Amino acid sequence: MVHSFVKHPLLPSLLLLLCFVFSLCSARIVEIGNICSKHNNPNSCDNILRSVPGATSGVDLGSISLYLINMAHVNAFDTIGQISYNIRKATNTQTKQRYNSCIMDYDDVLLSLTQAKQSYNSGNYAALKSNGITVIEDVKDCDTKAYDLPQLRMNNQYLVDVSMIIMIL
């Protein structure tokens, strides 16, 4: 058997290639601490990642990236609903204008998150990071306009933290 293995010089190369392909296709599991050590708010990062089902035993980078992008999308939609509620409730025209401006920021957030998902699916990680930066900038812009809504500011910070995790991954 060994003798026939040696007679086929391509077989060892093929086996090495298959091993390489299988190693690339296997899930990359990373500890939460390794990810959160790169985040500017490690405690928030840890709480967010531990809320993901199955993440306490380690994070599969592929699965968690898509999960977090989808989670950020849901958060952004919920935040738009919260802002809309506050617009209806506001009596001051300037306050309504500030909140409407926040909704425009969040429209950009939704677009960036959609583009982030497309970037991830196509393997364009530089664009994914760029989209994450845009999300953070737009959310922070909204934060300056909605300084009088503490719950919205908490949602904004959460979305910033999730976006930073996506960029780290």
mmCIF file of C-alpha atoms in Angstrom:
data_model
loop_
_atom_site.group_PDB
_atom_site.id
_atom_site.type_symbol
_atom_site.label_atom_id
_atom_site.label_comp_id
_atom_site.label_asym_id
_atom_site.label_seq_id
_atom_site.Cartn_x
_atom_site.Cartn_y
_atom_site.Cartn_z
ATOM 1 C CA MET A 1 0.000 0.000 0.000
ATOM 2 C CA VAL A 2 2.798 2.424 0.850
ATOM 3 C CA HIS A 3 4.527 1.418 -2.345
ATOM 4 C CA SER A 4 1.470 2.394 -4.461
ATOM 5 C CA PHE A 5 1.224 5.712 -2.601
ATOM 6 C CA VAL A 6 4.749 6.589 -3.618
ATOM 7 C CA LYS A 7 4.073 5.651 -7.243
ATOM 8 C CA HIS A 8 1.446 8.407 -7.531
ATOM 9 C CA PRO A 9 3.402 11.637 -7.001
ATOM 10 C CA LEU A 10 0.286 13.798 -7.244
ATOM 11 C CA LEU A 11 -1.491 12.007 -4.416
ATOM 12 C CA PRO A 12 0.560 13.570 -1.566
ATOM 13 C CA SER A 13 0.056 17.018 -3.123
ATOM 14 C CA LEU A 14 -3.656 16.373 -3.445
ATOM 15 C CA LEU A 15 -3.870 15.307 0.199
ATOM 16 C CA LEU A 16 -2.062 18.463 1.313
ATOM 17 C CA LEU A 17 -4.404 20.583 -0.794
ATOM 18 C CA LEU A 18 -7.463 18.865 0.700
ATOM 19 C CA CYS A 19 -6.153 19.412 4.226
ATOM 20 C CA PHE A 20 -5.618 23.090 3.428
ATOM 21 C CA VAL A 21 -9.125 23.470 1.981
ATOM 22 C CA PHE A 22 -10.712 21.725 4.979
ATOM 23 C CA SER A 23 -8.826 23.977 7.381
ATOM 24 C CA LEU A 24 -10.100 27.060 5.524
ATOM 25 C CA CYS A 25 -13.686 25.816 5.525
ATOM 26 C CA SER A 26 -13.757 24.893 9.178
ATOM 27 C CA ALA A 27 -15.255 27.359 11.631
ATOM 28 C CA ARG A 28 -12.869 29.798 13.246
ATOM 29 C CA ILE A 29 -13.722 29.745 16.931
ATOM 30 C CA VAL A 30 -12.431 32.666 18.962
ATOM 31 C CA GLU A 31 -12.785 33.339 22.660
ATOM 32 C CA ILE A 32 -14.967 36.290 23.646
ATOM 33 C CA GLY A 33 -12.112 37.785 25.653
ATOM 34 C CA ASN A 34 -9.889 37.910 22.570
ATOM 35 C CA ILE A 35 -12.496 39.931 20.698
ATOM 36 C CA CYS A 36 -13.477 42.212 23.571
ATOM 37 C CA SER A 37 -9.872 43.035 24.458
ATOM 38 C CA LYS A 38 -9.798 45.020 21.183
ATOM 39 C CA HIS A 39 -13.067 46.872 21.921
ATOM 40 C CA ASN A 40 -13.021 50.306 23.573
ATOM 41 C CA ASN A 41 -15.753 49.126 25.983
ATOM 42 C CA PRO A 42 -14.811 45.516 26.862
ATOM 43 C CA ASN A 43 -17.634 45.072 29.397
ATOM 44 C CA SER A 44 -20.316 46.058 26.906
ATOM 45 C CA CYS A 45 -18.689 43.870 24.252
ATOM 46 C CA ASP A 46 -18.671 40.936 26.661
ATOM 47 C CA ASN A 47 -22.346 41.448 27.556
ATOM 48 C CA ILE A 48 -23.365 41.700 23.897
ATOM 49 C CA LEU A 49 -21.464 38.591 22.829
ATOM 50 C CA ARG A 50 -22.623 36.549 25.821
ATOM 51 C CA SER A 51 -26.219 37.351 24.848
ATOM 52 C CA VAL A 52 -25.692 35.500 21.556
ATOM 53 C CA PRO A 53 -26.914 31.886 21.831
ATOM 54 C CA GLY A 54 -23.979 29.481 22.158
ATOM 55 C CA ALA A 55 -21.307 32.170 22.289
ATOM 56 C CA THR A 56 -20.145 31.444 25.838
ATOM 57 C CA SER A 57 -18.110 28.469 24.608
ATOM 58 C CA GLY A 58 -16.428 30.552 21.911
ATOM 59 C CA VAL A 59 -17.470 32.527 18.898
ATOM 60 C CA ASP A 60 -17.656 31.215 15.329
ATOM 61 C CA LEU A 61 -16.547 34.301 13.436
ATOM 62 C CA GLY A 62 -18.695 33.618 10.380
ATOM 63 C CA SER A 63 -21.934 32.959 12.227
ATOM 64 C CA ILE A 64 -21.500 35.720 14.782
ATOM 65 C CA SER A 65 -20.778 38.372 12.145
ATOM 66 C CA LEU A 66 -24.057 37.790 10.333
ATOM 67 C CA TYR A 67 -25.926 37.422 13.607
ATOM 68 C CA LEU A 68 -24.603 40.788 14.831
ATOM 69 C CA ILE A 69 -25.357 42.558 11.552
ATOM 70 C CA ASN A 70 -28.934 41.253 11.734
ATOM 71 C CA MET A 71 -29.158 42.204 15.403
ATOM 72 C CA ALA A 72 -27.958 45.727 14.562
ATOM 73 C CA HIS A 73 -30.616 45.940 11.842
ATOM 74 C CA VAL A 74 -33.353 45.038 14.322
ATOM 75 C CA ASN A 75 -31.971 47.534 16.821
ATOM 76 C CA ALA A 76 -31.938 50.291 14.171
ATOM 77 C CA PHE A 77 -35.552 49.569 13.147
ATOM 78 C CA ASP A 78 -36.645 49.607 16.795
ATOM 79 C CA THR A 79 -34.809 52.877 17.342
ATOM 80 C CA ILE A 80 -36.565 54.489 14.379
ATOM 81 C CA GLY A 81 -39.856 53.466 15.971
ATOM 82 C CA GLN A 82 -38.774 55.008 19.252
ATOM 83 C CA ILE A 83 -37.762 58.255 17.537
ATOM 84 C CA SER A 84 -41.063 58.363 15.613
ATOM 85 C CA TYR A 85 -42.954 57.988 18.883
ATOM 86 C CA ASN A 86 -41.019 60.911 20.346
ATOM 87 C CA ILE A 87 -41.728 63.027 17.264
ATOM 88 C CA ARG A 88 -45.470 62.456 17.706
ATOM 89 C CA LYS A 89 -45.174 63.266 21.387
ATOM 90 C CA ALA A 90 -43.069 66.434 20.949
ATOM 91 C CA THR A 91 -44.815 69.805 20.969
ATOM 92 C CA ASN A 92 -41.857 72.001 20.052
ATOM 93 C CA THR A 93 -41.159 72.415 16.312
ATOM 94 C CA GLN A 94 -37.375 72.563 16.793
ATOM 95 C CA THR A 95 -37.437 69.361 18.833
ATOM 96 C CA LYS A 96 -39.426 67.634 16.094
ATOM 97 C CA GLN A 97 -36.879 68.822 13.525
ATOM 98 C CA ARG A 98 -33.985 67.445 15.599
ATOM 99 C CA TYR A 99 -35.745 64.085 15.914
ATOM 100 C CA ASN A 100 -36.593 64.016 12.196
ATOM 101 C CA SER A 101 -32.927 64.622 11.487
ATOM 102 C CA CYS A 102 -32.169 61.622 13.708
ATOM 103 C CA ILE A 103 -34.487 59.480 11.601
ATOM 104 C CA MET A 104 -32.543 60.545 8.506
ATOM 105 C CA ASP A 105 -29.346 59.455 10.270
ATOM 106 C CA TYR A 106 -30.966 56.100 10.973
ATOM 107 C CA ASP A 107 -32.052 55.720 7.340
ATOM 108 C CA ASP A 108 -28.339 55.963 6.543
ATOM 109 C CA VAL A 109 -27.613 53.447 9.308
ATOM 110 C CA LEU A 110 -30.030 50.945 7.742
ATOM 111 C CA LEU A 111 -28.433 51.441 4.326
ATOM 112 C CA SER A 112 -24.945 50.956 5.781
ATOM 113 C CA LEU A 113 -26.018 47.794 7.590
ATOM 114 C CA THR A 114 -27.509 46.407 4.375
ATOM 115 C CA GLN A 115 -24.261 47.197 2.593
ATOM 116 C CA ALA A 116 -22.297 45.642 5.474
ATOM 117 C CA LYS A 117 -24.197 42.387 5.035
ATOM 118 C CA GLN A 118 -23.534 42.442 1.286
ATOM 119 C CA SER A 119 -19.856 43.179 1.940
ATOM 120 C CA TYR A 120 -19.631 40.286 4.372
ATOM 121 C CA ASN A 121 -21.358 37.894 1.962
ATOM 122 C CA SER A 122 -19.010 38.887 -0.864
ATOM 123 C CA GLY A 123 -15.918 38.673 1.369
ATOM 124 C CA ASN A 124 -15.145 42.377 1.055
ATOM 125 C CA TYR A 125 -14.051 42.938 4.655
ATOM 126 C CA ALA A 126 -12.561 46.374 3.971
ATOM 127 C CA ALA A 127 -16.010 47.561 2.838
ATOM 128 C CA LEU A 128 -17.556 45.850 5.874
ATOM 129 C CA LYS A 129 -15.285 47.870 8.156
ATOM 130 C CA SER A 130 -16.046 51.055 6.218
ATOM 131 C CA ASN A 131 -19.782 50.422 6.615
ATOM 132 C CA GLY A 132 -19.277 49.855 10.337
ATOM 133 C CA ILE A 133 -17.503 53.205 10.615
ATOM 134 C CA THR A 134 -20.378 54.900 8.765
ATOM 135 C CA VAL A 135 -22.925 53.335 11.138
ATOM 136 C CA ILE A 136 -21.002 54.635 14.136
ATOM 137 C CA GLU A 137 -20.717 58.145 12.671
ATOM 138 C CA ASP A 138 -24.431 58.325 11.828
ATOM 139 C CA VAL A 139 -25.477 57.034 15.232
ATOM 140 C CA LYS A 140 -23.211 59.546 16.948
ATOM 141 C CA ASP A 141 -24.710 62.305 14.797
ATOM 142 C CA CYS A 142 -28.151 61.295 16.015
ATOM 143 C CA ASP A 143 -26.853 61.246 19.570
ATOM 144 C CA THR A 144 -25.949 64.935 19.379
ATOM 145 C CA LYS A 145 -29.469 65.783 18.173
ATOM 146 C CA ALA A 146 -31.343 63.654 20.681
ATOM 147 C CA TYR A 147 -29.422 64.714 23.761
ATOM 148 C CA ASP A 148 -32.703 64.985 25.693
ATOM 149 C CA LEU A 149 -33.733 61.326 25.177
ATOM 150 C CA PRO A 150 -31.746 59.093 27.547
ATOM 151 C CA GLN A 151 -33.277 55.832 26.275
ATOM 152 C CA LEU A 152 -32.408 56.718 22.689
ATOM 153 C CA ARG A 153 -28.858 57.560 23.726
ATOM 154 C CA MET A 154 -28.587 54.133 25.382
ATOM 155 C CA ASN A 155 -29.830 52.491 22.161
ATOM 156 C CA ASN A 156 -27.331 54.549 20.186
ATOM 157 C CA GLN A 157 -24.467 53.413 22.400
ATOM 158 C CA TYR A 158 -25.561 49.798 22.064
ATOM 159 C CA LEU A 159 -25.552 50.100 18.268
ATOM 160 C CA VAL A 160 -22.109 51.728 18.363
ATOM 161 C CA ASP A 161 -20.825 48.855 20.516
ATOM 162 C CA VAL A 162 -22.312 46.201 18.190
ATOM 163 C CA SER A 163 -20.840 47.966 15.147
ATOM 164 C CA MET A 164 -17.407 48.029 16.780
ATOM 165 C CA ILE A 165 -17.617 44.291 17.415
ATOM 166 C CA ILE A 166 -18.524 43.695 13.768
ATOM 167 C CA MET A 167 -15.507 45.747 12.721
ATOM 168 C CA ILE A 168 -13.237 43.775 15.066
ATOM 169 C CA LEU A 169 -14.418 40.452 13.682
#
